[in-house]
Short mmCIF file of C-alpha atoms in Angstrom, two decimals:
data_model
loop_
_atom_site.label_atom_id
_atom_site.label_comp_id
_atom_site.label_asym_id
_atom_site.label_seq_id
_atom_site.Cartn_x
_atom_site.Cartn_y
_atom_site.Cartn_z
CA UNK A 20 134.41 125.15 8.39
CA UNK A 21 137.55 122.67 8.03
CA UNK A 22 137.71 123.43 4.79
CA UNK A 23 137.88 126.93 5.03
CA UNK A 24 142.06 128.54 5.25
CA UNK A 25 142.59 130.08 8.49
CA UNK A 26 143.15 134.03 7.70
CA UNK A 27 143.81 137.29 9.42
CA UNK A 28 141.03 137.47 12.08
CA UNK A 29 139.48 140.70 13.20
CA UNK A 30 136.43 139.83 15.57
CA UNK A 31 133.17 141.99 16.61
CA UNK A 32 134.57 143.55 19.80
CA UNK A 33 132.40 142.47 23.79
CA UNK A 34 131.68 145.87 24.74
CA UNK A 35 131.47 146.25 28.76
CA UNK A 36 129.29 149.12 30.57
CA UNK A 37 130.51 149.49 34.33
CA UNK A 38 130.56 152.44 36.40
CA UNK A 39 133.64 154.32 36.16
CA UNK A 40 133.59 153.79 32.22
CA UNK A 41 133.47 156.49 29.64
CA UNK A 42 133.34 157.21 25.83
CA UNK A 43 136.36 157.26 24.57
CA UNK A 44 136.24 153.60 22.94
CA UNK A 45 133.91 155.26 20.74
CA UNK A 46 135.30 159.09 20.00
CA UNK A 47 139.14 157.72 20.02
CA UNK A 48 139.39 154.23 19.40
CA UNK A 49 136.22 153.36 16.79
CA UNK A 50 134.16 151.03 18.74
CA UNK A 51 130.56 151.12 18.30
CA UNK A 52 129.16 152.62 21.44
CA UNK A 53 125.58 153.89 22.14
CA UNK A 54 124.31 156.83 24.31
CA UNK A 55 125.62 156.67 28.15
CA UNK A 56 129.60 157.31 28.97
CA UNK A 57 129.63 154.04 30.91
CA UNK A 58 131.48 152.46 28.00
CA UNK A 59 134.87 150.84 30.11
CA UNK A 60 135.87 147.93 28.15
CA UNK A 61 136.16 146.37 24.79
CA UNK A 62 137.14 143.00 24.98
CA UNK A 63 138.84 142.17 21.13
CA UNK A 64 139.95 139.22 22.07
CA UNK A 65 138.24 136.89 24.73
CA UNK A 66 137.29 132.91 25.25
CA UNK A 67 136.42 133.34 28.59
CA UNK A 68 133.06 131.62 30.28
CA UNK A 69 130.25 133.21 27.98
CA UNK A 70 132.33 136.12 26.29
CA UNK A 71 133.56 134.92 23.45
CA UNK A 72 134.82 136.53 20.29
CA UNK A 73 133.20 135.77 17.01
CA UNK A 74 134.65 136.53 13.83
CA UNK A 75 133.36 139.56 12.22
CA UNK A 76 133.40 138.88 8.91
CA UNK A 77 135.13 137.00 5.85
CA UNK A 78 134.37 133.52 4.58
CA UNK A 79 134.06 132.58 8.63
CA UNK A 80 132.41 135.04 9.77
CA UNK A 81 130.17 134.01 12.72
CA UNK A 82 132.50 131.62 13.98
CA UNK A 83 133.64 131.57 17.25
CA UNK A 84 136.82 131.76 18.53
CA UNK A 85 136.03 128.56 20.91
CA UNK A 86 135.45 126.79 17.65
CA UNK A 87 138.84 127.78 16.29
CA UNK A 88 140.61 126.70 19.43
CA UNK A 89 138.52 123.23 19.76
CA UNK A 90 139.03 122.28 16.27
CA UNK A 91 142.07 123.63 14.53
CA UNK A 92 144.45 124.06 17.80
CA UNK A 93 147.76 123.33 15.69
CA UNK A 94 146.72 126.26 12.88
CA UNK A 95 145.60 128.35 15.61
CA UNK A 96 148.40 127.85 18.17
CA UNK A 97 151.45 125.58 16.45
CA UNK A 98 151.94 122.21 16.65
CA UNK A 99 154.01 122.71 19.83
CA UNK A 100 151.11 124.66 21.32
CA UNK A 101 148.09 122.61 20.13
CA UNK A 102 147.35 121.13 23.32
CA UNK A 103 145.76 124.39 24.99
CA UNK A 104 142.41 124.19 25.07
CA UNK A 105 141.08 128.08 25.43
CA UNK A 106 142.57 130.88 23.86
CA UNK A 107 145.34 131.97 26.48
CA UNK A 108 144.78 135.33 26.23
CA UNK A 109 142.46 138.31 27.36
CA UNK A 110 143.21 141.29 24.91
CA UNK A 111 141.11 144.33 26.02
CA UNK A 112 140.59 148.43 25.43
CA UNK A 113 140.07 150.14 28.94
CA UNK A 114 138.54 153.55 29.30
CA UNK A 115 138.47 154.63 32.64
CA UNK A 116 136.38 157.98 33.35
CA UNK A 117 136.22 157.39 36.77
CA UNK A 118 139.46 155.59 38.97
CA UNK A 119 139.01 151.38 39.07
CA UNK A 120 138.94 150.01 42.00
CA UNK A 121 142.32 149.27 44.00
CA UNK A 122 142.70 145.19 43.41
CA UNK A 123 144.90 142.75 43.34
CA UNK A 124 144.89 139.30 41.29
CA UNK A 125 146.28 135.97 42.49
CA UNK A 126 148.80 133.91 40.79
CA UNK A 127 147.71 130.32 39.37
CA UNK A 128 147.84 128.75 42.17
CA UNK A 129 145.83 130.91 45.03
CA UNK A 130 143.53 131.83 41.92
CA UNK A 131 142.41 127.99 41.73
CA UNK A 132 141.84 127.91 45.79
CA UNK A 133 140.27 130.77 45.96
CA UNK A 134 138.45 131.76 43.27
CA UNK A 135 138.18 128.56 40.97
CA UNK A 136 140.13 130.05 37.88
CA UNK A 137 143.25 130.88 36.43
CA UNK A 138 145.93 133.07 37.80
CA UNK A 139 146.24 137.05 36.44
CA UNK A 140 148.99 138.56 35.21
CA UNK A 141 148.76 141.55 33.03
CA UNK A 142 150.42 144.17 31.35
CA UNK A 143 149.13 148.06 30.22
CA UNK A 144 150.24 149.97 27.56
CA UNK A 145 148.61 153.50 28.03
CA UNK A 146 146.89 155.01 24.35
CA UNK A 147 146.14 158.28 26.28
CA UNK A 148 146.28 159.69 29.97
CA UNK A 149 144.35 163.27 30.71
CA UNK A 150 146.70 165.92 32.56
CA UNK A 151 146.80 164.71 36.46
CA UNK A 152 146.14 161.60 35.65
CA UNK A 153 147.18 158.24 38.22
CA UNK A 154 148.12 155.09 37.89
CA UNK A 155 148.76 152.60 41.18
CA UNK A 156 150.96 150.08 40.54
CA UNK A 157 152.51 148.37 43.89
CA UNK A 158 152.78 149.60 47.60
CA UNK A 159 154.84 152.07 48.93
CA UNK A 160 158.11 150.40 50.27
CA UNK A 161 158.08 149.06 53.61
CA UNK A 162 153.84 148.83 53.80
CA UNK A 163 153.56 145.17 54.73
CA UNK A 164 150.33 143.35 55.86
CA UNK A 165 149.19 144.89 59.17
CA UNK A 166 149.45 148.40 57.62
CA UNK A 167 147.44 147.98 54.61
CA UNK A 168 144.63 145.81 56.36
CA UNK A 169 144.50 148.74 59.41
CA UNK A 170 144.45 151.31 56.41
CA UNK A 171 141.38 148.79 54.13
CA UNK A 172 139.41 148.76 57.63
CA UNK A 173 139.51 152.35 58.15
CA UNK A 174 139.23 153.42 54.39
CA UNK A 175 142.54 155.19 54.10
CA UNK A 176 144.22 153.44 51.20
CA UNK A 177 145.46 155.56 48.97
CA UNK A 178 148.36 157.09 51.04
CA UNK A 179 149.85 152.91 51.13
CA UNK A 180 149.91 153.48 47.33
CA UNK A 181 152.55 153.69 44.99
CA UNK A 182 151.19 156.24 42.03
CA UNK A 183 153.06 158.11 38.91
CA UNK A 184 151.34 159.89 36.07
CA UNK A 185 151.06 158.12 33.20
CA UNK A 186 152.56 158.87 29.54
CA UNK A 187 150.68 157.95 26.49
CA UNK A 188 153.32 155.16 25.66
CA UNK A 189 153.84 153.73 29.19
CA UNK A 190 154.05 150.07 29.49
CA UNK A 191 153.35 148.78 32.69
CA UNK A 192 153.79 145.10 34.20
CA UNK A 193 150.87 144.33 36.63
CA UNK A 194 152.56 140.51 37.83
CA UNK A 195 149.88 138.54 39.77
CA UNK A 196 150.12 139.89 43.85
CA UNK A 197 150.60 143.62 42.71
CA UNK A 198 147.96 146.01 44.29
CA UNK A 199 147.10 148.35 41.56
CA UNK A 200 144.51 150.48 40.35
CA UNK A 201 143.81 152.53 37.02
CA UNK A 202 143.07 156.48 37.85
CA UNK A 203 140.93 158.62 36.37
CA UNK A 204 141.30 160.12 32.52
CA UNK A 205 143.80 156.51 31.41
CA UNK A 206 142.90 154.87 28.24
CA UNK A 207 145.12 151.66 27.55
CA UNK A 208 145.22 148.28 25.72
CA UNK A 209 145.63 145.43 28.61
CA UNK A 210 146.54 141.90 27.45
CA UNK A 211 145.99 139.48 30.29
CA UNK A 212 145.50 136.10 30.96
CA UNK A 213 142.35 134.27 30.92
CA UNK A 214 140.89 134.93 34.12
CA UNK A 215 138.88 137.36 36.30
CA UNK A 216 140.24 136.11 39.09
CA UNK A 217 139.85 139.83 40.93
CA UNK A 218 139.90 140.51 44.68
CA UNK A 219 138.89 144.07 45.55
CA UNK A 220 141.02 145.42 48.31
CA UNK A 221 139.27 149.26 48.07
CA UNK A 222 136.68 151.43 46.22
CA UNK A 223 137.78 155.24 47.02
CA UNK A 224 134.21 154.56 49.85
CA UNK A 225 131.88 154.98 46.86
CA UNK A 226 128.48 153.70 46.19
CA UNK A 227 127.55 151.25 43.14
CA UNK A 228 124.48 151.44 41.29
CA UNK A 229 122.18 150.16 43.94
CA UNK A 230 123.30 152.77 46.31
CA UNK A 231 124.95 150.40 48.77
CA UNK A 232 129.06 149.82 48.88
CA UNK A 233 130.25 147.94 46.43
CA UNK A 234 131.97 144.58 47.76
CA UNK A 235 135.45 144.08 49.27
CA UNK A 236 137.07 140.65 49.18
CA UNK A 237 139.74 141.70 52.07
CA UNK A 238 140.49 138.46 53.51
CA UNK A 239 141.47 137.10 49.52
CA UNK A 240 143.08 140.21 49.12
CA UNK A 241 145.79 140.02 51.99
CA UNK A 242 146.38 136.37 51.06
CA UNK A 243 147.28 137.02 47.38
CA UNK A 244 149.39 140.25 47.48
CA UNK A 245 153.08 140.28 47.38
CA UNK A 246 154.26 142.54 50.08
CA UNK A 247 157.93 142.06 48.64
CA UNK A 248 157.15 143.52 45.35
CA UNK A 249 156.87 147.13 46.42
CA UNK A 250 156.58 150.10 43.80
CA UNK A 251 155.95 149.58 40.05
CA UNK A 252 157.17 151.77 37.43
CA UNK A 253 156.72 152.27 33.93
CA UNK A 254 159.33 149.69 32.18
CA UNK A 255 162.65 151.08 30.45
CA UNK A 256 162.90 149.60 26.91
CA UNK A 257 165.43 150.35 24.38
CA UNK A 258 163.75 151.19 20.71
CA UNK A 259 165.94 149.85 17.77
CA UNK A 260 165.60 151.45 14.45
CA UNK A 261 166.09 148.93 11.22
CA UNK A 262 167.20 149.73 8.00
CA UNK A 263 164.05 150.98 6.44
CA UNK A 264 163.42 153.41 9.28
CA UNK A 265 160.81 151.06 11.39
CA UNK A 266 161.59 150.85 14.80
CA UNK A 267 161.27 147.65 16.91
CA UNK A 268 160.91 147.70 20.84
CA UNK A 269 160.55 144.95 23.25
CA UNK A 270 157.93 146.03 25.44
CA UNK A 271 156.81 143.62 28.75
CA UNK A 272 157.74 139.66 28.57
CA UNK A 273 156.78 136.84 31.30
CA UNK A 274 155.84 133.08 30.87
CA UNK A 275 152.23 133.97 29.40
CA UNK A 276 152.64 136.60 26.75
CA UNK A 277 155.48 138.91 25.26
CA UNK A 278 154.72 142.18 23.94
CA UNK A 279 156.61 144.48 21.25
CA UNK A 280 155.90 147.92 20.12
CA UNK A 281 156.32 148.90 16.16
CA UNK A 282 156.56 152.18 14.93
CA UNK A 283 156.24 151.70 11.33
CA UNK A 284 156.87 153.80 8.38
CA UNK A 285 157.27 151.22 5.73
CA UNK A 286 155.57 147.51 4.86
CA UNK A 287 157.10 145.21 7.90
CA UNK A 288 156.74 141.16 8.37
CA UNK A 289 155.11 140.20 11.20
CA UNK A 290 154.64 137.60 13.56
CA UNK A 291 156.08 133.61 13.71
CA UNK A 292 155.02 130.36 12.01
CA UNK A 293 155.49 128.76 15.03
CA UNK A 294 152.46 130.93 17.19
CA UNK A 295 149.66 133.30 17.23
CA UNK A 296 150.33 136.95 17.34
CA UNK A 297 148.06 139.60 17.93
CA UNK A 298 148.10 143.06 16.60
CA UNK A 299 146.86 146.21 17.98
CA UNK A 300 146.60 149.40 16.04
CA UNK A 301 147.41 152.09 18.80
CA UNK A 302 147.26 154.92 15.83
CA UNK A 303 147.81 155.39 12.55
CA UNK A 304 146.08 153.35 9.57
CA UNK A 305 147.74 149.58 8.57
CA UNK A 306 146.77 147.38 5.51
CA UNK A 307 147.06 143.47 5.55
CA UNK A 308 146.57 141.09 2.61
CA UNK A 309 143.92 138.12 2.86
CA UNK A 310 142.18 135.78 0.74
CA UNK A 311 139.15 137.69 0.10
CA UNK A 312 140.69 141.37 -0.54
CA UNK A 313 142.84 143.62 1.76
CA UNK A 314 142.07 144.47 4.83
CA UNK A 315 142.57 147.81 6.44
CA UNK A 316 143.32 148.29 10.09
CA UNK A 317 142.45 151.98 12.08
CA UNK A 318 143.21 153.11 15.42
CA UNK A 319 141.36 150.47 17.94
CA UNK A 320 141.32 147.45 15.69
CA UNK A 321 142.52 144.25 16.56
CA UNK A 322 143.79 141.54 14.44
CA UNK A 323 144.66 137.67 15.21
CA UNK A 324 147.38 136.03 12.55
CA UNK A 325 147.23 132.22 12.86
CA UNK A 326 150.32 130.25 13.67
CA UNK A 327 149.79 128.13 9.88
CA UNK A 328 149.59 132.02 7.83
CA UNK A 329 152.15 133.96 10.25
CA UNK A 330 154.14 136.05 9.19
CA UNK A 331 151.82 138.15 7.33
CA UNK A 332 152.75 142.09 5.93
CA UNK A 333 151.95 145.24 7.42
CA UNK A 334 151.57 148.08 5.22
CA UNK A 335 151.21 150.83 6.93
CA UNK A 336 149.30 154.34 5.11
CA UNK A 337 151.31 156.93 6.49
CA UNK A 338 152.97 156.87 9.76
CA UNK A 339 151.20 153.42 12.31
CA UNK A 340 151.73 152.61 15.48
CA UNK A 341 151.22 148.83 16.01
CA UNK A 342 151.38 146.74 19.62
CA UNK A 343 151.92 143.18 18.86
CA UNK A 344 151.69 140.12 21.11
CA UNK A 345 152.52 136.11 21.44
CA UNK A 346 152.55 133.39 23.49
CA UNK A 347 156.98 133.27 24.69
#
């Protein structure tokens, strides 16, 4: 495999069937789901515990992205980045049919107390959102500790909630401590870090598939929110439009991951010699060179571009909308 150039990566996607999943990873974003509209997550990116991505085809296809990062760090990552030893990043497509539960995530150092893993912070960038849909991102000002654990005891949540209806376009920063919780009818790409470190503050009283209540992990909960943060809105970003008529816009940024939006119309250089990036194709059609042919990119597909062969060109066919992610 050593001998083998690194490449543009695309990698079969983990598909994940939990309750309040649906099927639009299939009908709108091109995964390859079965019968059932449980379908709530595609991970397209992962190197977490026993999901991890393996390359879907090319001259290494059926490698796994553990390999990559355990034997060709400074091609994967940079020199200046080869030390990591898992891929840093969660990159996933959500579906939610039903409303997630209301959650929170810990930062790095409560998640390695209390749940044995790495912090969780994670941004959204919603694909589509079905009229009335919710998102919850943060408390309502003023709710501090005693209110929301009266209101988890007595199942009355929701009115503690901060909530807006989503755009198709939204970005939202979910830092680690922020109670949140993805409504009904959202579909969105979510990069994250590696973890699952999840603590499950409410469930909207429902049932899981044994009939019982699913579980609540109040007491980790409490410890790990931020009751300073308060509401969470959609961010503000500023598009800028370059000479050829792409446009450019920062998107969410914190110490694990920076995200930009393109909106391209014309072939565009992508991504840093220096680090990783990660493209998503939110819609539209994109074509990228490679060793063995060109490859062509469709609404849902992901792509990795190795530190040693960024930046690569994106061609789009038409009109593409592309989300793109690195390490800061």
């Amino acid at each position: 495999m050593q001998s083998i150039p690194l490449q543009p990566l695309v990698f079969e996607p983990i598909l994940r069937r939990l309750i309040w999943g649906g099927r639009r990873l299939g009908t709108l974003m091109g995964k390859p789901i079965g019968d059932g509209d449980d379908y709530a997550e595609s991970w397209e990116i992962a190197d977490y515990h026993d999901s991890v991505s393996v390359v879907r085809d090319g001259p290494l296809a059926g490698t796994t992205l553990r390999d990559l990062v355990r034997t060709r760090p400074a091609q994967l990552f940079g020199r200046s980045r080869a030390a990591q030893d898992q891929f840093p990043l969660l990159i996933k497509l959500i579906d939610a049919r039903e409303p997630l539960s209301v959650q929170v995530h810990p930062d790095d150092a409560l998640a390695r107390t209390l749940a044995g893993d790495s912090g969780k912070t994670e941004a959204w960038v919603v694909i589509d959102a079905e009229p009335g849909s919710l998102i919850y991102a943060g408390l309502k000002a003023g709710v501090d500790r005693d209110q929301l654990e009266r209101a988890v005891r007595s199942g009355d949540v929701e009115p503690l909630l901060h909530r807006f209806e989503p755009r198709a376009g939204d970005c939202v920063m979910v830092e680690a401590g922020t109670v949140h919780a993805i409504g009904a009818g959202v579909l969105l790409a979510e990069v994250q870090q590696t973890s699952d470190a999840t603590f499950r503050v409410f469930d909207w009283n429902r049932h899981g598939a044994d009939g019982k209540p699913r579980e609540l992990h109040i007491d980790q909960a409490l410890q790990s929110i931020n009751f300073g943060r308060g509401p969470v809105d959609p961010l503000i970003t500023k598009p800028l439009v370059l000479e050829d008529g792409n446009v450019s816009e920062a998107l969410a940024r914190c110490p694990y991951f920076q995200l930009e939006r393109w909106t391209l119309g014309a072939p565009q250089e992508i991504g840093r010699d220096d680090r990783f990036t990660v493209v998503m194709v939110l819609s539209g059609e994109v074509r990228v060179s490679r060793g063995d042919g060109e490859l062509s990119l469709g609404r849902g597909a992901t792509l990795l571009l190795p530190a040693s062969i960024s930046p690569h060109v994106l061609s789009p066919i038409g009109q593409a909308v592309v989300l793109t992610c690195q390490q800061p």
